[in-house]
Amino acid sequence: MKLPFLLLLFLILLSSCGSRKDIVFYQNSESAKEISSNFESRFKCDDMLRIFINTKDTEASLAFNLPVVSTILAKGGIGQLDYQSYLINNLGFIEYPILGKIKVAGLTKLELINYLKQQFKPYLKSDPIININILNYRISVTGEVAKPGSFNVNSERISLPEALALAGDLTIFGKRSNIIVLRDINGVKTINRIDITKTDFINSEFYYLTQNDVVYVEPNKTRVNASAIGPNASIIISGLSLLITVVALLIR
């Protein structure tokens, strides 16, 4: 009889197939609205900042651009010249030359630049150009992605889709409807869930990642079930096939 064999085929297909709605990103995109892209990350505790001051009065700006000789020696045994970096402590402050303690955590890059310009006025004759970079801006992507790991970010911001792309995108077993973003908000670790199959996730505050965010992609049911069966999956399928064959012969 064909019924047992059709049943076996159905079970195999059922375990290996997934619904389109569980896999495709940005569904219902025809109803998506324009969104603002004015996101600016804010400095956090443990950020390592490089602040470089450029002004016509080069001699005066030297007091703020403290040179540091790198411990890594270049060719010829000469140390590489670098500039002082500033670690934001657990209270949100940095120790800055001449100005002393400055509360930095919670500020955007532009807010800190404007603040420093005001503080520099007694010391600099001309309006300075201030460059600020986060030296340890990185994010981590783990779980059901092709290349899990930590990634340095050299731009001003990075979106969740860009982070997933750095990790080689989700595997077919990644649960797209429940991406987890672990984020430190004011010293509190938070767990935030994002459904990237829905277009409106681009309006979420977690569309753009902040420094040291951790993205975790949960396994879907297919992966969980396969894990439960484990390395014995082929044996179980073979056993079921044999059982159905025996039943078919007995029914004849």
PDB file of C-alpha atoms in Angstrom:
ATOM      1  CA  MET A   1       0.000   0.000   0.000  1.00  0.00           C
ATOM      2  CA  LYS A   2       1.128   3.520  -0.737  1.00  0.00           C
ATOM      3  CA  LEU A   3      -0.243   5.069   2.455  1.00  0.00           C
ATOM      4  CA  PRO A   4       2.673   4.182   4.793  1.00  0.00           C
ATOM      5  CA  PHE A   5       5.217   5.450   2.296  1.00  0.00           C
ATOM      6  CA  LEU A   6       3.288   8.668   1.796  1.00  0.00           C
ATOM      7  CA  LEU A   7       3.155   9.044   5.565  1.00  0.00           C
ATOM      8  CA  LEU A   8       6.928   8.659   5.828  1.00  0.00           C
ATOM      9  CA  LEU A   9       7.461  11.214   3.070  1.00  0.00           C
ATOM     10  CA  PHE A  10       5.104  13.618   4.812  1.00  0.00           C
ATOM     11  CA  LEU A  11       6.975  13.301   8.129  1.00  0.00           C
ATOM     12  CA  ILE A  12      10.325  13.986   6.481  1.00  0.00           C
ATOM     13  CA  LEU A  13       9.018  17.023   4.624  1.00  0.00           C
ATOM     14  CA  LEU A  14       7.305  18.301   7.748  1.00  0.00           C
ATOM     15  CA  SER A  15      10.524  18.203   9.741  1.00  0.00           C
ATOM     16  CA  SER A  16      12.601  19.890   7.046  1.00  0.00           C
ATOM     17  CA  CYS A  17      10.338  22.641   5.763  1.00  0.00           C
ATOM     18  CA  GLY A  18       9.681  26.059   7.232  1.00  0.00           C
ATOM     19  CA  SER A  19       7.011  28.609   6.556  1.00  0.00           C
ATOM     20  CA  ARG A  20       7.870  31.606   4.370  1.00  0.00           C
ATOM     21  CA  LYS A  21       6.592  33.958   7.064  1.00  0.00           C
ATOM     22  CA  ASP A  22       9.157  32.528   9.490  1.00  0.00           C
ATOM     23  CA  ILE A  23      12.097  33.205   7.173  1.00  0.00           C
ATOM     24  CA  VAL A  24      11.554  36.359   5.076  1.00  0.00           C
ATOM     25  CA  PHE A  25      12.686  39.752   6.438  1.00  0.00           C
ATOM     26  CA  TYR A  26      10.677  43.003   6.170  1.00  0.00           C
ATOM     27  CA  GLN A  27       7.269  41.506   5.432  1.00  0.00           C
ATOM     28  CA  ASN A  28       4.446  43.943   4.547  1.00  0.00           C
ATOM     29  CA  SER A  29       7.075  46.416   3.353  1.00  0.00           C
ATOM     30  CA  GLU A  30       4.510  48.049   1.058  1.00  0.00           C
ATOM     31  CA  SER A  31       2.961  49.618   4.153  1.00  0.00           C
ATOM     32  CA  ALA A  32       6.274  50.883   5.557  1.00  0.00           C
ATOM     33  CA  LYS A  33       6.672  54.559   6.314  1.00  0.00           C
ATOM     34  CA  GLU A  34       9.709  56.804   6.057  1.00  0.00           C
ATOM     35  CA  ILE A  35      11.708  56.894   9.260  1.00  0.00           C
ATOM     36  CA  SER A  36      14.144  59.363  10.727  1.00  0.00           C
ATOM     37  CA  SER A  37      17.814  58.404  10.526  1.00  0.00           C
ATOM     38  CA  ASN A  38      18.993  60.988  13.057  1.00  0.00           C
ATOM     39  CA  PHE A  39      20.128  58.382  15.559  1.00  0.00           C
ATOM     40  CA  GLU A  40      23.159  59.381  17.613  1.00  0.00           C
ATOM     41  CA  SER A  41      24.781  57.029  20.077  1.00  0.00           C
ATOM     42  CA  ARG A  42      25.550  58.281  23.577  1.00  0.00           C
ATOM     43  CA  PHE A  43      28.735  57.712  25.477  1.00  0.00           C
ATOM     44  CA  LYS A  44      28.661  55.002  28.144  1.00  0.00           C
ATOM     45  CA  CYS A  45      30.790  53.938  31.072  1.00  0.00           C
ATOM     46  CA  ASP A  46      33.875  51.971  29.939  1.00  0.00           C
ATOM     47  CA  ASP A  47      34.004  53.743  26.566  1.00  0.00           C
ATOM     48  CA  MET A  48      37.571  54.615  25.601  1.00  0.00           C
ATOM     49  CA  LEU A  49      37.634  58.039  23.920  1.00  0.00           C
ATOM     50  CA  ARG A  50      40.232  59.767  21.810  1.00  0.00           C
ATOM     51  CA  ILE A  51      39.786  63.529  21.806  1.00  0.00           C
ATOM     52  CA  PHE A  52      41.961  65.521  19.406  1.00  0.00           C
ATOM     53  CA  ILE A  53      42.001  69.323  19.313  1.00  0.00           C
ATOM     54  CA  ASN A  54      43.005  71.177  16.144  1.00  0.00           C
ATOM     55  CA  THR A  55      43.437  74.938  16.226  1.00  0.00           C
ATOM     56  CA  LYS A  56      45.477  77.742  14.655  1.00  0.00           C
ATOM     57  CA  ASP A  57      47.229  78.168  17.976  1.00  0.00           C
ATOM     58  CA  THR A  58      49.098  74.873  17.763  1.00  0.00           C
ATOM     59  CA  GLU A  59      51.248  75.530  20.793  1.00  0.00           C
ATOM     60  CA  ALA A  60      48.234  76.178  23.023  1.00  0.00           C
ATOM     61  CA  SER A  61      46.443  73.033  21.836  1.00  0.00           C
ATOM     62  CA  LEU A  62      49.437  70.864  22.769  1.00  0.00           C
ATOM     63  CA  ALA A  63      48.368  71.070  26.407  1.00  0.00           C
ATOM     64  CA  PHE A  64      45.211  69.162  25.480  1.00  0.00           C
ATOM     65  CA  ASN A  65      46.696  66.767  22.904  1.00  0.00           C
ATOM     66  CA  LEU A  66      48.935  64.760  25.200  1.00  0.00           C
ATOM     67  CA  PRO A  67      51.303  62.533  23.204  1.00  0.00           C
ATOM     68  CA  VAL A  68      51.872  58.916  24.163  1.00  0.00           C
ATOM     69  CA  VAL A  69      54.621  56.675  22.792  1.00  0.00           C
ATOM     70  CA  SER A  70      53.215  53.292  21.853  1.00  0.00           C
ATOM     71  CA  THR A  71      54.823  50.248  23.459  1.00  0.00           C
ATOM     72  CA  ILE A  72      54.833  48.571  20.045  1.00  0.00           C
ATOM     73  CA  LEU A  73      58.098  49.479  18.378  1.00  0.00           C
ATOM     74  CA  ALA A  74      58.209  50.414  14.719  1.00  0.00           C
ATOM     75  CA  LYS A  75      61.048  49.564  12.325  1.00  0.00           C
ATOM     76  CA  GLY A  76      64.376  50.778  13.617  1.00  0.00           C
ATOM     77  CA  GLY A  77      63.292  50.471  17.253  1.00  0.00           C
ATOM     78  CA  ILE A  78      61.472  53.831  17.332  1.00  0.00           C
ATOM     79  CA  GLY A  79      58.194  53.980  19.267  1.00  0.00           C
ATOM     80  CA  GLN A  80      55.064  55.055  17.393  1.00  0.00           C
ATOM     81  CA  LEU A  81      53.616  58.394  18.495  1.00  0.00           C
ATOM     82  CA  ASP A  82      49.995  58.267  19.582  1.00  0.00           C
ATOM     83  CA  TYR A  83      47.683  60.465  21.628  1.00  0.00           C
ATOM     84  CA  GLN A  84      46.169  60.064  25.053  1.00  0.00           C
ATOM     85  CA  SER A  85      42.901  58.155  25.331  1.00  0.00           C
ATOM     86  CA  TYR A  86      40.337  58.660  28.082  1.00  0.00           C
ATOM     87  CA  LEU A  87      38.367  55.899  29.788  1.00  0.00           C
ATOM     88  CA  ILE A  88      34.905  56.823  31.054  1.00  0.00           C
ATOM     89  CA  ASN A  89      34.813  55.507  34.612  1.00  0.00           C
ATOM     90  CA  ASN A  90      31.894  53.768  36.299  1.00  0.00           C
ATOM     91  CA  LEU A  91      30.555  57.145  37.454  1.00  0.00           C
ATOM     92  CA  GLY A  92      30.538  58.500  33.899  1.00  0.00           C
ATOM     93  CA  PHE A  93      33.557  60.837  34.178  1.00  0.00           C
ATOM     94  CA  ILE A  94      36.876  61.260  32.381  1.00  0.00           C
ATOM     95  CA  GLU A  95      39.983  63.038  33.672  1.00  0.00           C
ATOM     96  CA  TYR A  96      40.893  65.645  31.071  1.00  0.00           C
ATOM     97  CA  PRO A  97      44.025  67.830  30.975  1.00  0.00           C
ATOM     98  CA  ILE A  98      43.589  71.255  32.629  1.00  0.00           C
ATOM     99  CA  LEU A  99      39.783  70.929  32.747  1.00  0.00           C
ATOM    100  CA  GLY A 100      39.846  68.072  35.268  1.00  0.00           C
ATOM    101  CA  LYS A 101      36.824  65.797  35.719  1.00  0.00           C
ATOM    102  CA  ILE A 102      34.171  65.978  33.002  1.00  0.00           C
ATOM    103  CA  LYS A 103      30.836  64.127  33.075  1.00  0.00           C
ATOM    104  CA  VAL A 104      30.689  62.429  29.682  1.00  0.00           C
ATOM    105  CA  ALA A 105      28.382  59.407  30.000  1.00  0.00           C
ATOM    106  CA  GLY A 106      24.969  60.125  28.506  1.00  0.00           C
ATOM    107  CA  LEU A 107      26.198  62.808  26.102  1.00  0.00           C
ATOM    108  CA  THR A 108      26.213  62.530  22.326  1.00  0.00           C
ATOM    109  CA  LYS A 109      29.348  63.317  20.373  1.00  0.00           C
ATOM    110  CA  LEU A 110      27.971  66.718  19.312  1.00  0.00           C
ATOM    111  CA  GLU A 111      26.957  67.606  22.870  1.00  0.00           C
ATOM    112  CA  LEU A 112      30.446  66.851  24.162  1.00  0.00           C
ATOM    113  CA  ILE A 113      32.065  68.862  21.356  1.00  0.00           C
ATOM    114  CA  ASN A 114      29.898  71.899  22.130  1.00  0.00           C
ATOM    115  CA  TYR A 115      30.653  71.582  25.844  1.00  0.00           C
ATOM    116  CA  LEU A 116      34.415  71.380  25.259  1.00  0.00           C
ATOM    117  CA  LYS A 117      34.381  74.404  22.946  1.00  0.00           C
ATOM    118  CA  GLN A 118      32.898  76.464  25.758  1.00  0.00           C
ATOM    119  CA  GLN A 119      35.475  75.187  28.246  1.00  0.00           C
ATOM    120  CA  PHE A 120      38.384  75.867  25.885  1.00  0.00           C
ATOM    121  CA  LYS A 121      37.585  79.569  25.372  1.00  0.00           C
ATOM    122  CA  PRO A 122      39.832  80.833  28.203  1.00  0.00           C
ATOM    123  CA  TYR A 123      42.758  78.802  26.840  1.00  0.00           C
ATOM    124  CA  LEU A 124      42.493  78.988  23.040  1.00  0.00           C
ATOM    125  CA  LYS A 125      42.421  82.146  20.933  1.00  0.00           C
ATOM    126  CA  SER A 126      40.517  80.605  18.027  1.00  0.00           C
ATOM    127  CA  ASP A 127      37.553  78.257  17.826  1.00  0.00           C
ATOM    128  CA  PRO A 128      38.986  74.705  17.723  1.00  0.00           C
ATOM    129  CA  ILE A 129      38.041  71.765  15.551  1.00  0.00           C
ATOM    130  CA  ILE A 130      37.418  68.805  17.861  1.00  0.00           C
ATOM    131  CA  ASN A 131      37.504  65.183  16.737  1.00  0.00           C
ATOM    132  CA  ILE A 132      36.163  62.502  19.091  1.00  0.00           C
ATOM    133  CA  ASN A 133      36.240  58.755  18.479  1.00  0.00           C
ATOM    134  CA  ILE A 134      35.244  55.727  20.535  1.00  0.00           C
ATOM    135  CA  LEU A 135      38.251  53.420  20.326  1.00  0.00           C
ATOM    136  CA  ASN A 136      36.543  50.328  21.720  1.00  0.00           C
ATOM    137  CA  TYR A 137      33.214  50.564  19.868  1.00  0.00           C
ATOM    138  CA  ARG A 138      32.276  46.956  19.227  1.00  0.00           C
ATOM    139  CA  ILE A 139      29.221  44.741  19.096  1.00  0.00           C
ATOM    140  CA  SER A 140      28.819  40.974  19.428  1.00  0.00           C
ATOM    141  CA  VAL A 141      26.544  38.626  17.479  1.00  0.00           C
ATOM    142  CA  THR A 142      25.965  35.081  18.724  1.00  0.00           C
ATOM    143  CA  GLY A 143      23.574  32.183  18.196  1.00  0.00           C
ATOM    144  CA  GLU A 144      22.221  30.996  14.853  1.00  0.00           C
ATOM    145  CA  VAL A 145      24.417  33.062  12.528  1.00  0.00           C
ATOM    146  CA  ALA A 146      27.029  31.929  10.037  1.00  0.00           C
ATOM    147  CA  LYS A 147      30.008  33.659  11.715  1.00  0.00           C
ATOM    148  CA  PRO A 148      29.338  34.513  15.378  1.00  0.00           C
ATOM    149  CA  GLY A 149      31.806  36.834  17.077  1.00  0.00           C
ATOM    150  CA  SER A 150      32.666  40.363  18.201  1.00  0.00           C
ATOM    151  CA  PHE A 151      33.100  43.099  15.602  1.00  0.00           C
ATOM    152  CA  ASN A 152      34.788  46.487  15.819  1.00  0.00           C
ATOM    153  CA  VAL A 153      32.687  49.358  14.500  1.00  0.00           C
ATOM    154  CA  ASN A 154      34.567  52.161  12.763  1.00  0.00           C
ATOM    155  CA  SER A 155      31.540  54.255  11.790  1.00  0.00           C
ATOM    156  CA  GLU A 156      29.345  56.516  13.923  1.00  0.00           C
ATOM    157  CA  ARG A 157      26.586  53.917  14.151  1.00  0.00           C
ATOM    158  CA  ILE A 158      25.572  50.431  13.057  1.00  0.00           C
ATOM    159  CA  SER A 159      22.111  48.969  12.498  1.00  0.00           C
ATOM    160  CA  LEU A 160      20.888  45.524  13.535  1.00  0.00           C
ATOM    161  CA  PRO A 161      20.722  44.279   9.901  1.00  0.00           C
ATOM    162  CA  GLU A 162      24.290  45.518   9.328  1.00  0.00           C
ATOM    163  CA  ALA A 163      25.477  43.674  12.440  1.00  0.00           C
ATOM    164  CA  LEU A 164      23.790  40.471  11.250  1.00  0.00           C
ATOM    165  CA  ALA A 165      25.468  40.921   7.862  1.00  0.00           C
ATOM    166  CA  LEU A 166      28.883  41.188   9.560  1.00  0.00           C
ATOM    167  CA  ALA A 167      28.129  37.837  11.183  1.00  0.00           C
ATOM    168  CA  GLY A 168      27.350  36.256   7.818  1.00  0.00           C
ATOM    169  CA  ASP A 169      23.550  36.584   8.211  1.00  0.00           C
ATOM    170  CA  LEU A 170      21.205  34.226  10.037  1.00  0.00           C
ATOM    171  CA  THR A 171      21.285  30.540   9.277  1.00  0.00           C
ATOM    172  CA  ILE A 172      18.069  28.919   8.066  1.00  0.00           C
ATOM    173  CA  PHE A 173      17.611  27.767  11.663  1.00  0.00           C
ATOM    174  CA  GLY A 174      17.637  31.277  13.172  1.00  0.00           C
ATOM    175  CA  LYS A 175      14.397  32.458  14.788  1.00  0.00           C
ATOM    176  CA  ARG A 176      13.797  35.723  12.949  1.00  0.00           C
ATOM    177  CA  SER A 177      10.732  36.670  14.959  1.00  0.00           C
ATOM    178  CA  ASN A 178      12.581  36.848  18.274  1.00  0.00           C
ATOM    179  CA  ILE A 179      16.044  38.415  17.936  1.00  0.00           C
ATOM    180  CA  ILE A 180      17.415  39.339  21.361  1.00  0.00           C
ATOM    181  CA  VAL A 181      19.445  42.510  21.966  1.00  0.00           C
ATOM    182  CA  LEU A 182      21.265  42.640  25.302  1.00  0.00           C
ATOM    183  CA  ARG A 183      21.945  46.274  26.200  1.00  0.00           C
ATOM    184  CA  ASP A 184      23.335  48.160  29.160  1.00  0.00           C
ATOM    185  CA  ILE A 185      20.987  51.097  29.885  1.00  0.00           C
ATOM    186  CA  ASN A 186      22.195  53.375  32.677  1.00  0.00           C
ATOM    187  CA  GLY A 187      24.114  50.537  34.269  1.00  0.00           C
ATOM    188  CA  VAL A 188      21.217  48.073  34.051  1.00  0.00           C
ATOM    189  CA  LYS A 189      21.434  45.018  31.781  1.00  0.00           C
ATOM    190  CA  THR A 190      18.273  44.766  29.673  1.00  0.00           C
ATOM    191  CA  ILE A 191      16.902  42.020  27.420  1.00  0.00           C
ATOM    192  CA  ASN A 192      15.036  43.328  24.378  1.00  0.00           C
ATOM    193  CA  ARG A 193      13.247  41.267  21.719  1.00  0.00           C
ATOM    194  CA  ILE A 194      12.957  42.277  18.064  1.00  0.00           C
ATOM    195  CA  ASP A 195      10.898  40.720  15.252  1.00  0.00           C
ATOM    196  CA  ILE A 196      12.813  41.387  12.033  1.00  0.00           C
ATOM    197  CA  THR A 197      10.147  39.705   9.908  1.00  0.00           C
ATOM    198  CA  LYS A 198       7.988  42.796  10.522  1.00  0.00           C
ATOM    199  CA  THR A 199       8.824  45.985   8.675  1.00  0.00           C
ATOM    200  CA  ASP A 200       7.907  48.210  11.604  1.00  0.00           C
ATOM    201  CA  PHE A 201      10.961  47.002  13.529  1.00  0.00           C
ATOM    202  CA  ILE A 202      12.894  49.755  11.735  1.00  0.00           C
ATOM    203  CA  ASN A 203      11.065  52.205  14.011  1.00  0.00           C
ATOM    204  CA  SER A 204      12.335  50.411  17.110  1.00  0.00           C
ATOM    205  CA  GLU A 205      14.902  52.037  19.395  1.00  0.00           C
ATOM    206  CA  PHE A 206      16.922  48.862  18.875  1.00  0.00           C
ATOM    207  CA  TYR A 207      17.157  49.187  15.088  1.00  0.00           C
ATOM    208  CA  TYR A 208      20.473  50.949  15.679  1.00  0.00           C
ATOM    209  CA  LEU A 209      22.862  49.230  18.047  1.00  0.00           C
ATOM    210  CA  THR A 210      24.943  50.982  20.668  1.00  0.00           C
ATOM    211  CA  GLN A 211      28.475  50.140  21.751  1.00  0.00           C
ATOM    212  CA  ASN A 212      28.886  46.776  23.485  1.00  0.00           C
ATOM    213  CA  ASP A 213      25.399  45.537  22.532  1.00  0.00           C
ATOM    214  CA  VAL A 214      25.121  41.755  22.256  1.00  0.00           C
ATOM    215  CA  VAL A 215      22.784  40.295  19.622  1.00  0.00           C
ATOM    216  CA  TYR A 216      21.576  36.735  20.172  1.00  0.00           C
ATOM    217  CA  VAL A 217      19.705  34.767  17.505  1.00  0.00           C
ATOM    218  CA  GLU A 218      17.597  32.012  19.023  1.00  0.00           C
ATOM    219  CA  PRO A 219      17.298  28.629  17.277  1.00  0.00           C
ATOM    220  CA  ASN A 220      13.924  27.876  15.704  1.00  0.00           C
ATOM    221  CA  LYS A 221      11.831  24.774  16.384  1.00  0.00           C
ATOM    222  CA  THR A 222      13.480  22.811  13.594  1.00  0.00           C
ATOM    223  CA  ARG A 223      16.927  23.313  15.143  1.00  0.00           C
ATOM    224  CA  VAL A 224      15.655  22.572  18.657  1.00  0.00           C
ATOM    225  CA  ASN A 225      13.955  19.372  17.523  1.00  0.00           C
ATOM    226  CA  ALA A 226      17.033  18.282  15.583  1.00  0.00           C
ATOM    227  CA  SER A 227      19.176  18.970  18.643  1.00  0.00           C
ATOM    228  CA  ALA A 228      16.862  16.872  20.792  1.00  0.00           C
ATOM    229  CA  ILE A 229      17.177  13.957  18.383  1.00  0.00           C
ATOM    230  CA  GLY A 230      20.899  14.624  18.103  1.00  0.00           C
ATOM    231  CA  PRO A 231      23.315  12.399  16.221  1.00  0.00           C
ATOM    232  CA  ASN A 232      20.773   9.552  16.271  1.00  0.00           C
ATOM    233  CA  ALA A 233      18.487  11.324  13.788  1.00  0.00           C
ATOM    234  CA  SER A 234      19.501   9.147  10.848  1.00  0.00           C
ATOM    235  CA  ILE A 235      19.060   5.977  12.929  1.00  0.00           C
ATOM    236  CA  ILE A 236      15.581   7.052  14.024  1.00  0.00           C
ATOM    237  CA  ILE A 237      14.521   7.905  10.475  1.00  0.00           C
ATOM    238  CA  SER A 238      15.881   4.558   9.233  1.00  0.00           C
ATOM    239  CA  GLY A 239      14.016   2.787  12.027  1.00  0.00           C
ATOM    240  CA  LEU A 240      10.768   4.523  11.140  1.00  0.00           C
ATOM    241  CA  SER A 241      11.279   3.639   7.493  1.00  0.00           C
ATOM    242  CA  LEU A 242      11.848  -0.018   8.365  1.00  0.00           C
ATOM    243  CA  LEU A 243       8.825  -0.062  10.679  1.00  0.00           C
ATOM    244  CA  ILE A 244       6.536   1.407   8.028  1.00  0.00           C
ATOM    245  CA  THR A 245       7.872  -1.079   5.479  1.00  0.00           C
ATOM    246  CA  VAL A 246       7.131  -4.005   7.817  1.00  0.00           C
ATOM    247  CA  VAL A 247       3.638  -2.667   8.519  1.00  0.00           C
ATOM    248  CA  ALA A 248       3.016  -2.323   4.791  1.00  0.00           C
ATOM    249  CA  LEU A 249       4.043  -5.944   4.181  1.00  0.00           C
ATOM    250  CA  LEU A 250       1.824  -7.196   7.006  1.00  0.00           C
ATOM    251  CA  ILE A 251      -1.181  -5.295   5.687  1.00  0.00           C
ATOM    252  CA  ARG A 252      -0.902  -6.902   2.240  1.00  0.00           C
TER     253      ARG A 252
END
